[in-house]
Coordinates of C-alpha atoms in Angstrom, one line a residue:
M4 CA 57.1 35.2 -17.0
S5 CA 53.8 34.5 -15.7
H6 CA 51.8 31.5 -15.6
M7 CA 48.0 31.5 -16.8
V8 CA 45.4 31.2 -14.2
S9 CA 41.5 29.8 -15.1
C10 CA 38.9 27.8 -13.8
R11 CA 37.5 25.2 -16.4
C12 CA 35.0 26.9 -18.2
G13 CA 37.0 29.7 -19.0
A14 CA 35.0 32.0 -17.2
L15 CA 38.0 33.4 -14.8
K16 CA 41.2 33.7 -16.2
G17 CA 43.8 35.2 -14.8
V18 CA 47.9 35.8 -14.7
L19 CA 50.2 34.1 -12.0
S20 CA 53.4 36.4 -11.3
Q21 CA 56.4 35.5 -10.4
P22 CA 55.9 32.0 -10.5
D23 CA 59.5 31.3 -9.3
A24 CA 58.9 33.0 -6.3
V25 CA 56.6 30.0 -4.7
N26 CA 56.4 27.3 -3.1
R27 CA 55.1 23.9 -4.1
C28 CA 53.8 21.7 -1.9
V29 CA 51.2 18.9 -1.4
C30 CA 48.6 18.6 1.3
Y31 CA 47.1 15.6 2.7
C32 CA 44.7 17.3 5.3
K33 CA 41.2 16.4 5.9
D34 CA 39.9 19.9 5.3
C35 CA 41.6 20.5 1.7
Q36 CA 40.2 17.0 0.7
A37 CA 36.8 17.9 2.1
F38 CA 36.8 21.5 -0.1
A39 CA 37.4 18.6 -3.0
H40 CA 34.6 16.7 -2.2
F41 CA 32.5 20.0 -1.8
L42 CA 32.9 20.7 -4.9
E43 CA 33.0 17.6 -6.1
Q44 CA 36.0 17.4 -8.1
A45 CA 37.8 15.1 -5.8
D46 CA 38.7 12.8 -9.1
S47 CA 40.0 16.0 -10.7
V48 CA 41.5 17.6 -7.4
L49 CA 42.9 14.7 -5.1
D50 CA 46.0 12.0 -6.2
S51 CA 45.5 8.5 -5.1
A52 CA 46.6 9.4 -1.6
G53 CA 44.1 12.1 -1.1
G54 CA 46.5 14.8 -1.6
T55 CA 46.3 18.5 -3.1
E56 CA 49.1 19.4 -4.8
V57 CA 49.3 23.3 -3.7
I58 CA 51.2 26.5 -5.6
Q59 CA 51.8 28.6 -2.1
T60 CA 52.5 32.7 -3.3
T61 CA 51.4 35.7 -2.1
P62 CA 48.0 37.1 -3.4
A63 CA 49.6 40.2 -5.0
N64 CA 51.0 38.3 -7.5
V65 CA 47.8 37.1 -8.6
T66 CA 45.7 39.2 -11.1
I67 CA 41.8 38.3 -12.3
T68 CA 41.7 39.8 -15.4
Q69 CA 38.5 38.3 -16.3
G70 CA 35.8 36.7 -14.4
Q71 CA 36.1 38.2 -10.7
S72 CA 32.4 38.2 -10.2
K73 CA 32.6 34.0 -10.6
L74 CA 34.5 34.1 -7.7
A75 CA 32.6 32.4 -4.9
C76 CA 34.5 31.6 -0.9
V77 CA 33.1 29.1 1.5
R78 CA 34.8 28.4 5.3
L79 CA 34.4 24.4 6.7
R80 CA 34.2 26.0 10.1
N81 CA 33.2 29.2 11.4
K82 CA 36.7 30.4 12.2
G83 CA 38.5 28.0 9.2
L84 CA 40.1 29.0 5.9
L85 CA 38.5 31.1 3.4
R86 CA 38.7 28.4 0.0
W87 CA 38.0 30.1 -2.9
Y88 CA 36.6 28.8 -6.1
T89 CA 34.2 29.7 -9.1
S90 CA 30.6 29.8 -9.1
C91 CA 30.5 28.5 -12.6
C92 CA 31.9 25.4 -12.9
K93 CA 33.5 24.5 -9.4
T94 CA 36.7 25.1 -10.1
P95 CA 38.9 25.3 -7.0
I96 CA 41.3 28.4 -6.9
G97 CA 42.9 28.6 -3.9
N98 CA 43.2 29.2 0.3
T99 CA 43.5 32.1 2.1
L100 CA 43.8 33.2 5.5
P101 CA 41.2 35.0 6.9
N102 CA 43.2 38.2 7.8
F103 CA 44.4 39.6 4.4
Q104 CA 47.6 41.2 6.3
F105 CA 48.6 37.9 6.5
A106 CA 49.3 37.8 2.6
F107 CA 49.5 34.2 1.6
V108 CA 47.4 32.4 -0.9
G109 CA 47.8 28.3 -1.8
L110 CA 46.4 28.0 -5.9
V111 CA 45.2 24.5 -6.2
H112 CA 46.9 23.0 -9.4
S113 CA 43.2 23.0 -10.9
C114 CA 43.6 26.5 -11.3
L115 CA 46.9 26.4 -13.0
D116 CA 46.4 23.2 -15.3
G117 CA 44.7 24.7 -18.2
G118 CA 47.5 27.0 -19.8
G119 CA 49.2 24.5 -21.7
E120 CA 52.6 25.3 -19.6
S121 CA 53.9 22.9 -17.1
L122 CA 53.6 22.6 -13.3
D123 CA 57.2 21.7 -13.4
S124 CA 58.4 24.6 -15.6
S125 CA 56.6 27.0 -14.3
F126 CA 57.5 26.3 -10.3
G127 CA 59.9 23.7 -10.1
P128 CA 59.9 20.8 -8.3
I129 CA 57.4 20.0 -5.4
R130 CA 59.3 21.4 -2.0
M131 CA 57.2 19.7 0.7
W132 CA 54.4 17.5 1.8
V133 CA 52.2 18.2 5.0
N134 CA 50.0 16.7 7.0
T135 CA 50.7 13.1 5.9
Q136 CA 49.0 11.5 8.7
S137 CA 46.4 12.4 6.9
A138 CA 47.0 10.4 3.6
K139 CA 44.9 7.4 2.0
T140 CA 48.3 5.5 1.3
P141 CA 51.9 5.9 3.3
I142 CA 53.8 9.2 2.0
E143 CA 56.8 9.8 3.5
S144 CA 57.8 12.4 5.7
K145 CA 60.7 14.8 4.8
P146 CA 61.1 17.4 8.6
L147 CA 63.7 19.6 6.8
A148 CA 62.7 20.0 3.4
T149 CA 58.7 20.8 5.8
F150 CA 61.7 23.6 7.9
T151 CA 63.1 25.4 5.0
S152 CA 59.4 25.4 2.7
I153 CA 58.1 27.0 5.9
L154 CA 61.0 29.5 6.0
R155 CA 60.3 30.4 2.7
V156 CA 56.9 30.8 3.2
M157 CA 57.4 33.1 6.0
A158 CA 59.5 34.8 4.2
M159 CA 57.3 35.6 1.3
L160 CA 54.3 36.7 4.1
I161 CA 57.2 39.0 6.2
R162 CA 58.1 41.2 2.9
D163 CA 54.5 41.6 1.4
R164 CA 53.7 42.5 4.9
L165 CA 56.8 45.0 5.4
N166 CA 56.2 46.8 1.8
G167 CA 52.7 47.1 1.6
R168 CA 51.9 44.4 -1.4
Y169 CA 49.5 42.2 1.2
Q170 CA 47.0 45.8 0.3
S171 CA 47.2 44.3 -3.4
T172 CA 44.8 41.2 -3.6
P173 CA 41.9 39.9 -5.8
F174 CA 40.2 38.4 -2.9
F175 CA 39.9 40.9 -0.6
S176 CA 39.1 44.9 -0.4
P177 CA 42.0 47.2 0.0
V178 CA 40.6 49.8 2.1
T179 CA 38.6 47.3 4.3
G180 CA 40.3 44.1 4.2
V181 CA 36.7 42.4 3.6
P182 CA 36.2 39.4 1.4
V183 CA 34.9 40.7 -2.0
V184 CA 32.7 37.9 -1.8
K185 CA 31.3 37.2 1.7
P186 CA 32.6 33.4 2.8
V187 CA 29.8 31.0 3.0
V188 CA 30.3 28.5 6.4
L189 CA 29.2 25.3 6.2
S190 CA 25.8 24.3 8.4
E191 CA 26.7 21.2 10.7
S192 CA 24.9 18.9 8.3
E193 CA 26.8 19.6 5.5
R194 CA 30.3 19.5 7.3
Q195 CA 29.5 16.1 8.3
R196 CA 28.5 15.0 4.7
V197 CA 31.6 16.3 3.3
Y198 CA 33.7 14.7 6.1
A199 CA 31.8 11.5 5.8
A200 CA 33.0 11.6 2.2
V201 CA 36.6 11.6 3.0
D202 CA 36.3 9.1 5.5
G203 CA 34.6 6.7 3.0
G204 CA 36.4 8.0 -0.2
T205 CA 32.7 8.1 -1.5
T206 CA 32.0 11.1 -4.5
L207 CA 29.4 13.1 -3.5
S208 CA 25.7 13.8 -5.0
H209 CA 23.0 15.6 -4.9

């Protein structure tokens, strides 16, 4: 079983295998909100409370079958997550840790919505709501669900580290561990601009 991965314009396509072995969550952190504003996709990526729905899995389960050259990468700050998107239509793809040996990717729902398969049928219910203190409206925190979900994610990372699957990734060179695209780090002025959009709830325009 697999789930289609695609950017909005269709230039990048791929598949997510083992969709039953994932963690489905919503993140309300300001960094995820800033990423959506950076791409000028806040209206389609964020929910009404500023949350981004994310499917957490390991990169070995993600295969890009078309348009690998369309991948682009940004870091909101020097030591931030690697945030992947497409250069063609600015579809957010997902977030990875800088070290590819920690085999984790959080796929943003926007790249999983276009294949006709519902997120519910492929991935089951949302299990975790995180960084709720940054939500635009009150969101109930569920500590037990968060704890069990973190354990689920940690088990995925440890398993792929031990069996070597961490080297199978569309985001890094399996030999050097270097990102396949050099990440661009936002300048101070660019960073202030996107976070101002988060705090003000406005849409960026060039």
